Amino acid sequence: MSTRTARTPRTEHRCAECGWTTPRWVGRCGQCQAWGSLVEASPLLAAAPRGAGAPAPASPVRAARRASEVVTGGRLERLATGLAEVDRVVGGGLVPGQVLLLAGEPGAGKSTLLLAVADAVAAAAGPGAVVLYVSAEESVEQIAVRARRTGARSEQLLLADDTDLGAVLGHVEQLAASSERLALLVVDSVQTVSSSEVEGRPGGVSQVMAVAGALTRLAKERGLPVCLVGQVTKETTVAGPRSLEHLVDTTLTLEGDRHTALRLLRAVKNRYGPADEVACFEQTDTGLREVPDPSALFRGTRDAPVPGTCTTVVVEGRRALLAEVQALVATTQAPVPRRAVSGLDTARTAMLTAVTEKHTGVRLHASELYVASAAGMRLSDPGADLAVCLAIASAARDRALPADVAALGEVALSGDVRAVPLLQARAAEAVRLGHTRLLVPPGAADLVDGRTRRAARLEVVASLGEAVRAVLDG
């Protein structure tokens, strides 16, 4: 007589920070290395024999339809946010049912930006429509103080302060039962709202996923755009499980050095628009101000050129931005000269320093070297390589580059200057801002239109040595 072995539950411990699981409790997470973050999860049934325990088939809520028969209504109807730069990043406005996650470091301006969006949408929503802004981090009075400071005064903007998910959903149900139509929901933030029906602390994996999942279902069922504020870790990644970014439709990051007023709104993921777009804002006493011409923030203003500076054009997303690279070379008696970099990749700058010393004849082994970008801009585009090398060579020779020169090109270890993407957009932006002498890689003439070639002189440089001879030895 055969007996069937009973399936026994087994205990599992899950990290509240990253979701890593282990059968036994340990003091430190094996994935994110957080201490004391493991909690006992719900018991799981041991693996059953193959073919046993399969779920019974259930009737689908909605029958599957042919793709050709699904009526989409043509062009997507979008809700304008009232801020042209935000609309451009998200693809022209918010789509009904879209869930947007805005992440950024503390103090970057996430709440200020979404409060401005909420006020603009409320002002343009029309009669009978309202916007609900729910904060789990600030009281209504604190939000009102910021609203007065930033000029958010729409009568259709409703404020609430709740940390419970049920209360947030209750606000939505109350508005649905009234004569007012909810046009937009903003929740600040997804890591501080919690559900009483889910175990775990607020901000933990289970709570974040439960809150985000409930708000996503709400958005899809009601066709309601929902904006969520997300916190970031010290590595500037979105706090919480990676699946949070998969759950939402759009992920935006608000970046910027806290010592500068520049803020970059960058699309990381976007199901309804471009995923590589960038918008620029300037942080002021009255909130975030849109900067339609951000190149003005990145270029230095001076009456005459100085040694150690070189202008270039980088591409952020689809936008060409003028940038200035600055270098300073100083003699020192220290046995190990200091190297400091700000706004650029340290490893790539060290490589470009070695290339400059090898192919231009400058000697930097006994000198301190400081390289930075103007206005705190972060330069990761290889198209700025030539400008970095020329700025270092200019500083080492104490000789300024001509003011009308802009350098466009990537520099290889061999000293060759290579082509970069979107060269036409880079050249056009440099010409628009008054640079009439462009150092470009071979083959650039075929990539630049006739109008730009007539407005500026394109000097083809095949190597870093040629570029130095063209602007520093002439």
XYZ file of C-alpha atoms in Angstrom, residues 216-381:
166
model
C -1.211 51.029 -10.543
C -4.447 49.010 -10.549
C -6.335 52.156 -9.566
C -4.787 54.077 -12.457
C -5.576 51.369 -15.025
C -9.134 50.740 -13.845
C -10.143 54.402 -13.754
C -7.977 55.749 -16.565
C -6.416 58.114 -14.019
C -2.867 59.473 -14.422
C -0.910 58.852 -11.210
C 2.435 60.463 -10.323
C 4.550 58.846 -7.610
C 7.554 60.336 -5.858
C 10.355 57.851 -5.287
C 13.375 58.023 -3.025
C 16.865 56.973 -4.099
C 19.724 55.139 -2.435
C 23.227 56.474 -1.896
C 24.130 54.907 -5.245
C 21.450 57.213 -6.814
C 19.266 54.265 -7.822
C 15.550 54.088 -7.065
C 15.050 52.792 -3.521
C 13.159 49.530 -3.247
C 12.976 46.459 -5.447
C 13.945 46.652 -9.090
C 10.495 45.369 -9.981
C 9.092 48.765 -8.952
C 10.532 50.321 -12.094
C 9.097 47.462 -14.160
C 5.670 48.029 -12.646
C 5.292 51.713 -13.555
C 4.906 53.072 -17.082
C 7.400 55.928 -16.866
C 10.452 56.490 -14.697
C 11.999 59.962 -14.492
C 15.014 61.059 -12.472
C 15.691 64.571 -11.241
C 19.452 65.075 -11.024
C 21.590 67.955 -9.880
C 24.382 68.987 -7.555
C 23.025 70.490 -4.362
C 25.629 73.263 -4.632
C 24.320 74.444 -8.009
C 20.903 75.544 -9.216
C 20.893 73.288 -12.284
C 18.457 70.355 -12.351
C 18.178 67.782 -15.148
C 14.931 65.864 -15.596
C 15.854 62.663 -17.408
C 13.591 59.928 -18.812
C 14.912 56.487 -17.869
C 11.894 54.463 -18.983
C 8.851 55.585 -20.947
C 6.171 53.377 -22.493
C 4.436 56.351 -24.085
C 7.302 58.416 -25.413
C 11.080 58.709 -25.840
C 13.208 57.101 -23.151
C 16.278 59.281 -23.748
C 14.900 62.807 -23.405
C 16.254 65.447 -21.015
C 14.804 68.716 -19.706
C 16.593 71.437 -17.763
C 15.370 73.454 -14.797
C 16.895 76.086 -12.566
C 16.116 76.002 -8.864
C 15.069 79.422 -7.583
C 13.453 80.825 -4.438
C 10.053 80.493 -6.096
C 10.468 76.923 -7.324
C 11.893 75.256 -10.402
C 12.107 77.489 -13.462
C 12.123 75.969 -16.944
C 15.276 76.606 -18.966
C 14.421 76.330 -22.674
C 17.992 77.307 -23.642
C 20.173 75.397 -21.131
C 23.405 76.023 -23.037
C 23.486 79.481 -21.457
C 23.946 77.850 -18.039
C 26.889 75.689 -19.091
C 29.123 78.112 -20.917
C 31.412 80.509 -19.112
C 31.068 84.251 -19.583
C 34.273 86.261 -19.850
C 35.631 89.130 -21.907
C 38.749 87.302 -23.138
C 39.765 83.628 -23.357
C 41.912 82.219 -20.562
C 44.290 79.243 -20.554
C 42.831 75.912 -19.566
C 39.324 76.267 -21.018
C 37.767 74.679 -24.081
C 34.201 74.657 -25.391
C 32.415 71.561 -26.678
C 28.882 70.380 -27.395
C 27.551 67.270 -25.684
C 24.321 65.388 -26.266
C 21.983 64.690 -23.364
C 19.147 62.514 -24.577
C 18.183 64.170 -27.853
C 19.332 67.661 -26.914
C 22.663 69.209 -27.841
C 24.088 71.320 -25.023
C 27.058 73.650 -25.045
C 29.545 72.830 -22.285
C 32.853 74.200 -21.113
C 35.731 72.067 -19.823
C 38.176 73.722 -17.446
C 41.665 72.523 -16.490
C 44.331 73.823 -14.133
C 47.943 72.652 -14.043
C 50.088 73.757 -11.102
C 53.597 72.808 -10.065
C 54.089 71.091 -6.734
C 56.850 69.816 -4.491
C 54.828 66.855 -3.310
C 56.227 63.447 -4.264
C 52.800 62.392 -5.568
C 51.035 65.212 -7.439
C 47.348 65.491 -6.833
C 44.734 64.717 -9.502
C 41.164 65.966 -8.942
C 38.151 65.735 -11.245
C 34.709 67.312 -10.904
C 31.794 66.722 -13.248
C 33.612 64.166 -15.426
C 34.365 60.466 -15.160
C 37.566 60.092 -13.129
C 38.856 56.995 -14.933
C 38.230 58.438 -18.399
C 39.839 61.755 -17.440
C 42.947 59.900 -16.215
C 43.112 58.071 -19.549
C 42.752 61.325 -21.516
C 45.452 62.918 -19.365
C 47.856 60.125 -20.299
C 46.920 60.455 -23.995
C 47.512 64.224 -23.850
C 50.921 63.806 -22.251
C 51.910 61.125 -24.770
C 50.794 62.848 -27.981
C 51.200 66.572 -27.308
C 54.563 66.715 -25.597
C 53.347 68.299 -22.338
C 54.854 67.002 -19.100
C 52.450 66.520 -16.211
C 54.233 63.971 -14.012
C 55.487 66.671 -11.595
C 52.374 68.863 -11.670
C 49.008 68.866 -9.970
C 46.063 68.606 -12.350
C 42.478 69.708 -11.780
C 39.768 69.145 -14.405
C 36.151 70.265 -14.058
C 33.043 71.118 -16.027
C 31.437 74.556 -15.821
C 28.201 75.105 -13.856
C 28.400 71.658 -12.228
C 27.304 69.823 -15.360
C 28.093 66.099 -15.469
C 29.837 65.190 -18.711
C 29.726 61.516 -19.685
C 29.556 62.004 -23.470
